[in-house]
XYZ file of C-alpha atoms in Angstrom:
656
model
C -43.956 -13.753 -7.068
C -40.781 -11.986 -8.253
C -37.451 -13.734 -8.147
C -36.248 -11.376 -5.459
C -39.216 -12.171 -3.228
C -38.756 -15.871 -3.893
C -35.113 -15.613 -2.888
C -36.053 -13.800 0.322
C -38.718 -16.361 1.205
C -36.470 -19.335 0.445
C -33.608 -17.934 2.512
C -35.856 -17.082 5.477
C -37.491 -20.520 5.507
C -34.141 -22.259 5.072
C -32.648 -20.336 8.000
C -35.559 -21.479 10.189
C -35.093 -25.142 9.223
C -31.289 -24.987 9.472
C -31.524 -23.402 12.928
C -33.826 -26.234 14.035
C -31.236 -28.760 12.854
C -28.426 -26.884 14.602
C -30.397 -27.003 17.864
C -30.252 -30.787 17.592
C -26.778 -31.182 16.101
C -24.910 -29.208 18.757
C -26.260 -31.038 21.845
C -26.053 -34.374 19.989
C -22.313 -33.852 19.555
C -21.987 -33.365 23.309
C -24.392 -35.995 24.594
C -24.107 -38.751 21.963
C -20.712 -38.398 20.326
C -19.284 -37.033 23.587
C -20.639 -39.995 25.598
C -21.092 -38.185 28.911
C -17.723 -36.402 28.756
C -15.788 -39.627 28.152
C -14.709 -38.485 24.661
C -11.729 -36.091 24.620
C -12.773 -32.516 23.959
C -10.301 -32.259 21.071
C -11.866 -35.228 19.252
C -15.342 -33.943 19.940
C -14.441 -30.541 18.507
C -12.805 -32.077 15.443
C -15.978 -34.032 14.699
C -18.183 -30.942 14.987
C -15.964 -28.570 12.994
C -15.181 -31.250 10.398
C -18.653 -30.929 8.875
C -18.140 -27.192 8.358
C -14.695 -27.766 6.848
C -16.138 -30.409 4.512
C -18.689 -27.856 3.334
C -15.854 -25.729 1.885
C -16.145 -27.986 -1.165
C -19.747 -26.875 -1.708
C -18.988 -23.767 -3.836
C -17.040 -25.884 -6.333
C -19.960 -28.325 -6.464
C -22.354 -25.440 -7.065
C -20.186 -24.094 -9.895
C -19.929 -27.491 -11.570
C -23.500 -28.774 -11.224
C -25.390 -25.490 -11.053
C -26.888 -23.640 -8.096
C -30.506 -24.485 -8.986
C -29.962 -28.239 -9.005
C -27.721 -28.198 -5.936
C -30.057 -25.846 -4.059
C -33.196 -27.904 -4.586
C -31.406 -31.190 -3.809
C -29.763 -29.831 -0.648
C -33.043 -28.290 0.522
C -34.740 -31.659 0.016
C -32.104 -33.433 2.146
C -32.216 -30.677 4.769
C -36.014 -30.881 5.014
C -36.028 -34.675 5.114
C -33.412 -34.710 7.884
C -35.385 -32.131 9.857
C -38.570 -34.241 9.708
C -36.685 -37.457 10.423
C -35.231 -35.961 13.604
C -38.700 -35.716 15.113
C -39.337 -39.384 14.357
C -35.853 -40.601 15.308
C -35.520 -42.568 18.554
C -32.370 -40.677 19.491
C -28.924 -42.164 19.842
C -26.596 -42.644 16.880
C -29.459 -42.288 14.402
C -30.155 -38.792 15.739
C -26.485 -37.826 15.601
C -26.052 -38.872 11.968
C -29.384 -37.426 10.854
C -28.488 -34.096 12.450
C -25.021 -34.214 10.865
C -26.497 -34.962 7.440
C -29.025 -32.166 7.881
C -26.306 -29.719 8.904
C -24.105 -30.589 5.930
C -27.067 -30.340 3.551
C -27.917 -26.964 5.081
C -24.395 -25.672 4.496
C -24.479 -26.847 0.870
C -27.891 -25.220 0.485
C -26.505 -21.946 1.835
C -23.690 -22.043 -0.748
C -26.181 -22.646 -3.566
C -28.462 -19.896 -2.279
C -25.558 -17.441 -2.120
C -24.841 -18.142 -5.797
C -28.428 -17.265 -6.719
C -29.613 -14.568 -4.290
C -27.779 -11.276 -4.492
C -29.579 -9.618 -1.576
C -29.352 -11.921 1.483
C -30.282 -9.316 4.094
C -34.114 -9.520 3.939
C -34.210 -13.306 4.028
C -31.507 -13.561 6.693
C -33.137 -10.996 8.977
C -36.619 -12.450 8.570
C -35.309 -15.993 9.095
C -33.399 -15.145 12.266
C -36.349 -13.202 13.675
C -38.901 -15.886 12.793
C -36.747 -18.592 14.329
C -36.352 -16.637 17.578
C -40.032 -15.738 17.840
C -41.097 -19.294 17.022
C -38.830 -20.595 19.765
C -40.358 -18.062 22.146
C -43.920 -19.111 21.268
C -42.935 -22.700 22.067
C -41.476 -21.661 25.418
C -37.989 -22.627 24.068
C -39.116 -26.272 23.679
C -38.330 -27.181 20.045
C -40.896 -28.784 17.763
C -38.268 -31.467 17.158
C -38.800 -32.841 20.662
C -42.580 -32.634 20.653
C -44.294 -35.967 20.070
C -47.675 -34.499 19.187
C -49.479 -34.114 15.889
C -49.438 -30.254 15.884
C -45.635 -30.419 15.881
C -45.724 -32.645 12.818
C -48.201 -30.369 11.036
C -46.090 -27.261 11.699
C -42.831 -28.989 10.763
C -44.216 -30.414 7.514
C -45.703 -27.032 6.607
C -42.389 -25.199 7.009
C -40.414 -27.852 5.116
C -43.013 -27.957 2.326
C -42.917 -24.177 2.004
C -39.114 -24.279 1.761
C -39.174 -26.910 -0.986
C -41.892 -25.033 -2.890
C -39.975 -21.756 -2.895
C -36.724 -23.511 -3.761
C -38.365 -25.226 -6.739
C -39.923 -21.979 -7.945
C -36.598 -20.191 -7.517
C -34.833 -22.853 -9.563
C -37.384 -22.629 -12.354
C -37.100 -18.868 -12.393
C -33.329 -19.075 -12.686
C -33.570 -21.473 -15.601
C -35.927 -19.083 -17.390
C -33.550 -16.196 -16.733
C -30.562 -18.092 -18.123
C -32.526 -19.050 -21.251
C -33.440 -15.400 -21.796
C -29.841 -14.346 -21.319
C -28.686 -17.041 -23.719
C -30.908 -15.597 -26.446
C -29.473 -12.119 -25.905
C -26.388 -11.283 -27.945
C -25.232 -8.798 -25.317
C -25.273 -11.323 -22.519
C -21.912 -12.645 -21.391
C -21.965 -15.541 -18.988
C -19.157 -16.002 -16.446
C -16.480 -18.456 -17.415
C -17.476 -20.940 -14.718
C -20.964 -21.253 -16.153
C -22.663 -20.365 -12.900
C -24.595 -17.487 -14.434
C -25.585 -14.235 -12.789
C -27.768 -14.235 -9.699
C -31.485 -14.364 -10.378
C -32.201 -11.743 -7.745
C -33.032 -8.885 -10.137
C -29.627 -9.400 -11.824
C -27.975 -7.437 -8.993
C -24.315 -7.972 -8.127
C -23.980 -10.369 -5.184
C -22.899 -8.934 -1.834
C -20.132 -11.112 -0.455
C -19.789 -9.186 2.802
C -23.407 -9.761 3.791
C -23.072 -13.482 3.110
C -19.902 -13.626 5.192
C -21.882 -12.418 8.214
C -24.475 -15.202 8.155
C -22.400 -17.400 10.490
C -21.487 -14.658 12.987
C -25.127 -13.505 13.006
C -26.321 -17.020 13.827
C -23.768 -17.242 16.629
C -24.352 -13.847 18.261
C -28.103 -14.061 17.748
C -28.278 -17.536 19.267
C -25.944 -16.757 22.168
C -27.419 -13.472 23.308
C -29.143 -11.026 20.947
C -32.172 -13.097 19.862
C -32.291 -15.934 22.399
C -35.634 -16.341 24.211
C -34.028 -18.470 26.926
C -31.375 -15.833 27.625
C -34.144 -13.216 27.824
C -35.978 -15.306 30.450
C -32.783 -15.808 32.449
C -31.941 -12.118 32.230
C -35.304 -11.146 33.713
C -34.861 -13.552 36.625
C -31.780 -11.675 37.820
C -33.893 -8.601 38.503
C -35.542 -10.451 41.375
C -32.716 -11.254 43.757
C -29.126 -12.303 44.223
C -29.713 -15.865 43.019
C -32.500 -15.310 40.537
C -36.201 -15.304 41.214
C -38.141 -17.557 43.572
C -40.843 -17.972 40.919
C -41.016 -17.542 37.139
C -40.530 -13.809 36.533
C -43.515 -11.912 35.097
C -43.283 -11.241 31.358
C -39.980 -13.069 31.253
C -39.853 -12.805 27.442
C -40.338 -9.036 27.482
C -36.677 -8.318 26.566
C -37.185 -10.248 23.334
C -40.215 -8.050 22.613
C -37.814 -5.118 22.469
C -34.754 -6.876 21.062
C -36.505 -8.339 17.997
C -37.884 -4.958 16.808
C -34.524 -3.308 17.470
C -32.832 -5.993 15.388
C -35.298 -5.565 12.520
C -35.156 -1.782 12.536
C -31.373 -1.785 12.805
C -31.040 -4.097 9.818
C -33.674 -2.546 7.553
C -33.200 1.170 8.252
C -30.625 3.111 6.167
C -27.694 4.394 8.227
C -26.255 7.773 7.359
C -22.459 7.878 6.951
C -21.927 9.978 10.075
C -23.604 7.267 12.197
C -22.060 4.240 10.516
C -19.789 3.488 13.497
C -22.723 3.223 15.919
C -23.902 -0.344 15.094
C -20.423 -1.930 15.451
C -19.895 -0.086 18.738
C -23.285 -1.231 20.043
C -22.639 -4.824 19.027
C -19.216 -4.852 20.687
C -20.625 -3.242 23.834
C -23.361 -5.885 24.029
C -20.861 -8.717 23.585
C -18.614 -7.273 26.297
C -21.570 -6.919 28.669
C -22.533 -10.523 27.967
C -19.017 -11.815 28.574
C -17.816 -9.607 31.413
C -20.842 -7.864 32.912
C -22.774 -8.939 36.016
C -25.930 -11.025 35.491
C -28.134 -8.041 36.325
C -26.924 -6.331 33.132
C -27.748 -9.299 30.911
C -30.972 -7.603 29.778
C -29.027 -4.595 28.513
C -26.573 -6.912 26.756
C -29.485 -8.441 24.827
C -30.955 -5.120 23.751
C -27.682 -3.441 22.823
C -26.333 -6.426 20.909
C -29.635 -6.899 19.048
C -29.612 -3.309 17.816
C -25.917 -3.512 16.940
C -26.190 -6.860 15.146
C -29.087 -5.645 13.018
C -27.273 -2.430 12.183
C -24.103 -4.284 11.168
C -26.060 -6.549 8.831
C -27.692 -3.482 7.311
C -24.329 -1.795 6.794
C -22.846 -4.872 5.147
C -25.818 -5.255 2.810
C -26.015 -1.590 1.903
C -22.429 -1.074 0.758
C -21.043 -1.434 -2.752
C -20.524 -5.020 -3.869
C -17.357 -6.762 -4.923
C -16.877 -6.878 -8.662
C -14.735 -9.962 -8.300
C -17.753 -11.770 -6.864
C -19.688 -10.787 -9.992
C -16.984 -12.100 -12.309
C -16.423 -15.475 -10.655
C -19.900 -16.206 -9.310
C -18.456 -18.283 -6.446
C -17.366 -15.470 -4.114
C -20.645 -15.319 -2.144
C -20.755 -19.115 -1.842
C -17.264 -19.234 -0.356
C -18.150 -16.263 1.863
C -21.209 -17.886 3.411
C -19.457 -21.220 4.014
C -16.462 -19.377 5.482
C -18.783 -17.406 7.758
C -20.379 -20.634 8.985
C -16.898 -21.993 9.699
C -16.380 -18.925 11.909
C -19.615 -19.906 13.676
C -18.322 -23.428 14.318
C -14.838 -22.454 15.487
C -16.049 -19.642 17.743
C -18.743 -21.842 19.320
C -16.197 -24.614 19.889
C -13.635 -22.276 21.450
C -16.252 -20.676 23.701
C -17.877 -23.822 25.062
C -14.766 -26.027 25.135
C -13.462 -23.690 27.826
C -15.816 -25.378 30.303
C -14.006 -28.668 29.711
C -10.459 -27.445 29.175
C -10.439 -24.575 31.659
C -9.397 -21.278 30.058
C -11.008 -17.826 29.881
C -13.700 -17.585 27.183
C -15.401 -14.238 27.839
C -13.474 -12.692 24.961
C -14.933 -14.968 22.268
C -18.260 -13.123 21.710
C -16.400 -9.819 21.731
C -13.944 -11.002 19.058
C -16.783 -12.238 16.841
C -18.611 -8.943 17.392
C -15.477 -6.986 16.460
C -15.006 -9.086 13.328
C -18.635 -8.485 12.382
C -18.196 -4.758 12.871
C -15.071 -4.653 10.704
C -16.804 -6.505 7.869
C -19.824 -4.221 8.157
C -17.698 -1.069 8.108
C -15.902 -2.244 4.985
C -19.277 -2.197 3.289
C -19.533 1.579 3.713
C -15.879 2.557 3.340
C -15.160 0.727 0.086
C -15.943 3.868 -1.881
C -12.425 5.233 -1.613
C -12.992 7.630 1.245
C -15.883 9.573 -0.315
C -19.006 10.279 1.680
C -21.605 7.938 0.185
C -25.320 8.580 0.503
C -27.396 6.304 2.719
C -28.143 3.027 0.946
C -31.485 1.289 1.487
C -30.344 -2.174 2.668
C -33.693 -3.896 1.964
C -35.983 -1.795 -0.201
C -39.624 -2.792 -0.231
C -39.821 -4.359 3.233
C -42.279 -2.659 5.631
C -39.797 -2.395 8.464
C -42.065 -0.548 10.897
C -44.904 -3.011 10.479
C -42.481 -5.916 10.813
C -41.057 -4.411 14.008
C -44.539 -3.972 15.490
C -45.473 -7.523 14.497
C -42.312 -8.898 16.125
C -43.072 -7.014 19.343
C -46.656 -8.291 19.388
C -45.583 -11.912 18.820
C -42.923 -11.710 21.549
C -45.364 -10.197 24.030
C -47.934 -12.860 23.123
C -45.286 -15.477 23.892
C -44.598 -13.720 27.213
C -48.289 -13.915 28.051
C -48.576 -17.563 26.979
C -45.629 -18.592 29.132
C -46.221 -16.185 31.979
C -45.802 -17.056 35.669
C -48.126 -19.593 37.202
C -49.543 -19.309 40.701
C -48.569 -21.991 43.201
C -50.763 -22.108 46.286
C -48.875 -22.308 49.556
C -49.676 -25.014 52.107
C -52.516 -23.581 54.184
C -53.132 -26.766 56.158
C -50.110 -26.330 58.343
C -46.573 -27.655 57.910
C -46.104 -31.223 56.708
C -44.657 -33.935 58.911
C -42.534 -35.294 56.055
C -40.847 -33.841 53.000
C -39.862 -35.877 49.969
C -36.616 -34.507 48.527
C -34.975 -35.426 45.214
C -31.444 -34.469 44.121
C -30.809 -34.828 40.396
C -28.041 -33.980 37.946
C -30.175 -33.460 34.813
C -27.325 -32.923 32.295
C -29.044 -29.874 30.778
C -32.183 -31.966 30.259
C -30.747 -34.455 27.736
C -31.074 -38.178 28.302
C -28.647 -40.917 27.354
C -30.400 -41.099 23.980
C -29.535 -37.442 23.343
C -33.151 -36.262 23.355
C -34.645 -33.464 25.422
C -37.418 -35.431 27.125
C -39.389 -33.447 29.704
C -41.772 -36.345 30.272
C -38.897 -38.607 31.317
C -37.485 -35.915 33.626
C -40.903 -35.407 35.195
C -41.248 -39.150 35.732
C -37.783 -39.363 37.296
C -38.505 -36.564 39.765
C -41.841 -38.118 40.735
C -43.995 -36.573 43.454
C -41.210 -34.699 45.177
C -41.803 -31.758 47.482
C -38.326 -30.233 47.072
C -36.053 -30.812 44.074
C -32.332 -30.001 43.998
C -30.935 -29.816 40.449
C -27.376 -29.817 39.104
C -26.138 -29.014 35.572
C -29.057 -26.723 34.832
C -28.918 -24.942 31.467
C -30.830 -21.710 30.827
C -29.892 -20.791 27.280
C -26.552 -22.191 26.158
C -26.484 -22.265 22.356
C -24.398 -25.435 22.667
C -27.410 -27.217 24.182
C -29.962 -25.825 21.745
C -30.788 -22.559 23.509
C -33.467 -24.001 25.814
C -34.518 -22.785 29.249
C -34.462 -26.286 30.702
C -35.191 -25.059 34.213
C -38.249 -23.052 33.200
C -39.600 -25.904 31.077
C -39.242 -28.469 33.854
C -40.542 -26.126 36.555
C -43.646 -25.380 34.487
C -44.255 -29.086 33.979
C -43.877 -29.788 37.704
C -45.836 -26.693 38.718
C -43.067 -25.671 41.116
C -41.380 -22.266 41.443
C -37.610 -22.211 41.346
C -34.484 -20.418 42.469
C -31.470 -20.534 40.160
C -27.828 -19.797 40.910
C -25.160 -19.418 38.199
C -21.922 -21.368 38.373
C -19.962 -21.349 35.108
C -21.680 -18.245 33.722
C -25.130 -16.593 34.110
C -26.806 -19.385 32.102
C -25.470 -22.596 33.704
C -25.592 -23.672 37.317
C -27.778 -25.196 40.033
C -31.368 -24.768 41.198
C -33.889 -25.575 43.903
C -37.588 -26.152 43.201
C -40.140 -26.297 46.018
C -43.882 -26.781 46.465
C -43.714 -24.259 49.287
C -42.566 -20.639 49.152
C -38.842 -20.040 49.464
C -37.029 -17.164 51.133
C -33.542 -15.800 51.736
C -31.861 -17.064 48.568
C -28.094 -16.774 48.963
C -25.249 -17.958 46.766
C -21.508 -18.284 47.294
C -18.893 -18.981 44.602
C -16.625 -21.889 45.457
C -12.833 -22.000 45.023
C -11.902 -23.182 41.534
C -8.858 -25.141 42.792
C -7.876 -26.002 39.224
C -11.314 -27.251 38.101
C -12.235 -26.061 34.599
C -15.923 -25.402 35.349
C -17.040 -22.997 38.042
C -19.003 -24.078 41.110
C -21.193 -22.439 43.718
C -23.393 -23.155 46.730
C -27.033 -21.987 46.679
C -28.928 -21.674 49.938
C -32.703 -21.231 50.144
C -35.099 -21.400 53.066
C -38.304 -23.338 52.431
C -41.222 -21.812 54.316
C -43.344 -24.762 55.450
C -45.765 -22.373 57.231
C -46.525 -21.879 60.912
C -42.964 -20.718 61.507
C -41.426 -24.020 60.362
C -38.395 -23.589 58.098
C -36.133 -25.963 56.196
C -32.747 -24.745 54.926
C -31.729 -26.349 51.617
C -28.297 -25.952 50.018
C -27.774 -27.042 46.420
C -24.291 -27.493 45.000
C -22.334 -29.309 42.305
C -18.728 -29.831 43.308
C -16.168 -29.637 40.490
C -12.983 -31.493 41.419
C -9.664 -30.624 39.859
C -8.422 -33.231 37.367
C -7.571 -36.458 39.171
C -8.251 -35.052 42.657
C -10.986 -34.943 45.283
C -13.061 -31.730 45.721
C -12.276 -31.536 49.429
C -11.546 -27.780 49.386
C -14.921 -27.039 47.813
C -16.654 -29.475 50.175
C -15.286 -27.657 53.216
C -16.402 -24.335 51.765
C -19.924 -25.675 51.179
C -20.148 -27.179 54.663
C -19.041 -23.899 56.216
C -21.499 -21.902 54.121
C -24.376 -24.307 54.758
C -24.059 -24.474 58.553
C -23.747 -20.710 58.762
C -26.673 -20.155 56.417
C -28.995 -22.561 58.306
C -28.274 -20.811 61.608
C -29.765 -23.648 63.652
C -32.675 -24.511 61.338
C -33.039 -28.063 59.938
C -30.572 -28.317 57.059
C -30.219 -30.313 53.843
C -27.132 -30.246 51.595
C -27.593 -32.115 48.319
C -26.334 -32.399 44.766
C -23.759 -34.012 42.525
C -20.763 -33.913 44.843
C -18.330 -35.932 42.674
C -17.004 -37.815 45.684
C -17.438 -41.367 47.019
C -18.335 -42.326 50.597
C -15.197 -42.303 52.684
C -13.313 -39.873 50.429
C -11.959 -36.647 51.974
C -14.723 -34.465 50.475
C -17.420 -36.825 51.777
C -15.807 -36.804 55.212
C -15.740 -32.984 55.182
C -19.538 -32.950 55.403
C -19.792 -35.562 58.149
C -17.029 -33.799 60.093
C -19.181 -30.646 59.974
C -21.906 -32.505 61.902
C -24.053 -33.557 58.940
C -25.486 -37.047 58.467
C -25.512 -39.163 55.306
C -29.253 -39.367 54.533
C -28.675 -42.262 52.116
C -26.661 -44.418 54.511
C -29.395 -47.017 55.018
C -29.529 -47.734 51.284
C -25.777 -47.955 50.662
C -24.251 -48.871 48.319
C -26.320 -46.531 46.145
C -24.552 -45.939 42.815
C -25.945 -43.162 40.606
C -23.568 -42.796 37.661
C -23.557 -43.577 34.803
C -27.307 -44.023 34.553
C -27.252 -47.068 32.258
C -24.640 -48.933 34.339
C -24.338 -47.188 37.704
C -21.265 -48.019 39.746
C -20.213 -44.621 41.170
C -21.778 -43.168 44.324
C -21.322 -39.460 43.626
C -24.813 -37.944 44.180
C -25.554 -37.361 47.861
C -27.916 -35.905 50.433
C -26.621 -34.751 53.829
C -28.928 -33.587 56.613
C -28.633 -32.096 60.051
C -29.098 -34.612 62.966
C -32.587 -33.299 63.807
C -33.951 -34.610 60.484
C -34.825 -38.296 60.156
C -34.213 -39.860 56.725
C -36.131 -42.817 55.315
C -37.016 -44.508 52.013
C -33.734 -43.563 50.349
C -33.503 -44.713 46.739
C -31.832 -44.094 43.398
C -34.627 -43.910 40.834
C -33.834 -45.986 37.692
C -34.037 -44.220 34.352
C -32.049 -42.727 31.485
C -33.443 -39.178 31.377
C -29.914 -38.011 32.291
C -26.480 -39.594 32.647
C -27.075 -39.656 36.427
C -29.795 -41.286 38.509
C -31.794 -39.070 40.851
C -31.550 -39.829 44.561
C -34.696 -39.487 46.646
C -35.258 -39.521 50.405
C -38.136 -38.781 52.756
C -37.273 -36.432 55.612
C -39.220 -36.286 58.869
C -39.167 -32.850 60.456
C -38.287 -32.431 64.148
C -41.118 -32.142 66.649
C -42.420 -28.630 66.970
């Protein structure tokens, strides 16, 4: 295999492994280092960004020791950390393993940039393979699987990375020996040597875009979970009442668009199109309604691919050729942009400031860097440059579409039979704040969540994540619903990907959602109403909400809004209002529900603390019911699958 092909393969495999580590590192910072939001956001952010800042020393290390040695060593540490994360029990061990893997991955990127002059093929293939692999797994990472196929696949990818890295290092050594025997060869003063990728000048601009590409791809353009969420908004105001058919179909279009945009030459007259598309997609993602999320994915995917192609196809910096460290600094700097932009975007949900502009700014920055790649010729009209010669772009695009559609078929909607034996006399209801699916040990454990929910008939969920990059890009709701065999209705709160949900073993109707007053709270809140059809004309109105109090205050304003919405929505039908209400019995917000004529369904079991899960002493998760429902068997189910305990109650329906 040629050195260029080796470089492409090593970069693609490394991107896949590094992305896997990032999907563990980011939520570990929140759930383990963050300690259930008890750690100040500023300290949390400093810890996360500090690893990227520390990696700024990597180019100097590469120049001193040599990119081959550093690359192989860093790849070995990265692979070992990736495998260890599957075996780790969670907790602090997981946090430090993920941090070590991330740092090793950043050092590996710096070493790879010093050796591979053409990053575009490997970067594009790595990003696409990572997205499609995540789609085939239903957005449930191999890291969290405790089955032997996960180990086999993980070991195979890591072994392939180490094999290509070793071969690449040997090839570089042979190239340097050949150059040393040539009288015409002049090595750079830092001793790094020229890149082994066909002796081509390294492209610093393309390396600079690795971080922004990881961010925009993971947030919107190539996220399977975002694609699933986007499809759900085509089926009603508050999402679909069942898994949408071919939910991954947008990825089947986005991935080919990304590949074709990156690998197809762009003529000078059209060079402004990819940056415009990318910016438009980012603006749609940040400011558009949820129903346009599908278009945001497609437009941003095409624009992101085109920008990478523009950056890779332009003339290269001669300074990078002379020093040999320019690409290494560029890729580490680009990853620092990834870290800072991700921190600024997601910290807004703790600190309370607008964040819709962050993806647009990163998209604009990406477009500027890409345009510099085609305007660096002094104003002349350059001919189209093949960004990745030799790659069968059309066949790759078709393959990506086929894989994505296969994933859509594998994880298609399941059929849930309605109750044909007449309405039940009792309904078991569970209300649960699942903290995006991560337990106190920082692991995404669907088995533990399933066990905590038990044999419930209706499940009310708070803090539901459907694709946040910060939490690993999982569709937690879809994964849990598939495991429980229950259709769902989702309602966004903070943005289209985070909110509340209701799952039911019976069909649901009339999904309605109402935004709640922010009243100074940093994170948004809403009330979701659904009507459970228990057959034979029997209905049960269920309202799911997660009140967000302003700092140091009680969420009484939001509680009154929910009570007003719920009683109006039920319109005389039996009613349940449940969720993480962030208020204690006797507080003004709690009293707002009882004053509206609702009854505390957990009263017989009081005190019933639910938070924190490992030492519960706060009663903040509640179930209120209308007086015609009889509550019994109230309990808080012990467990650490989240930082809250689920509350469960059996409801007896009124006589018909």
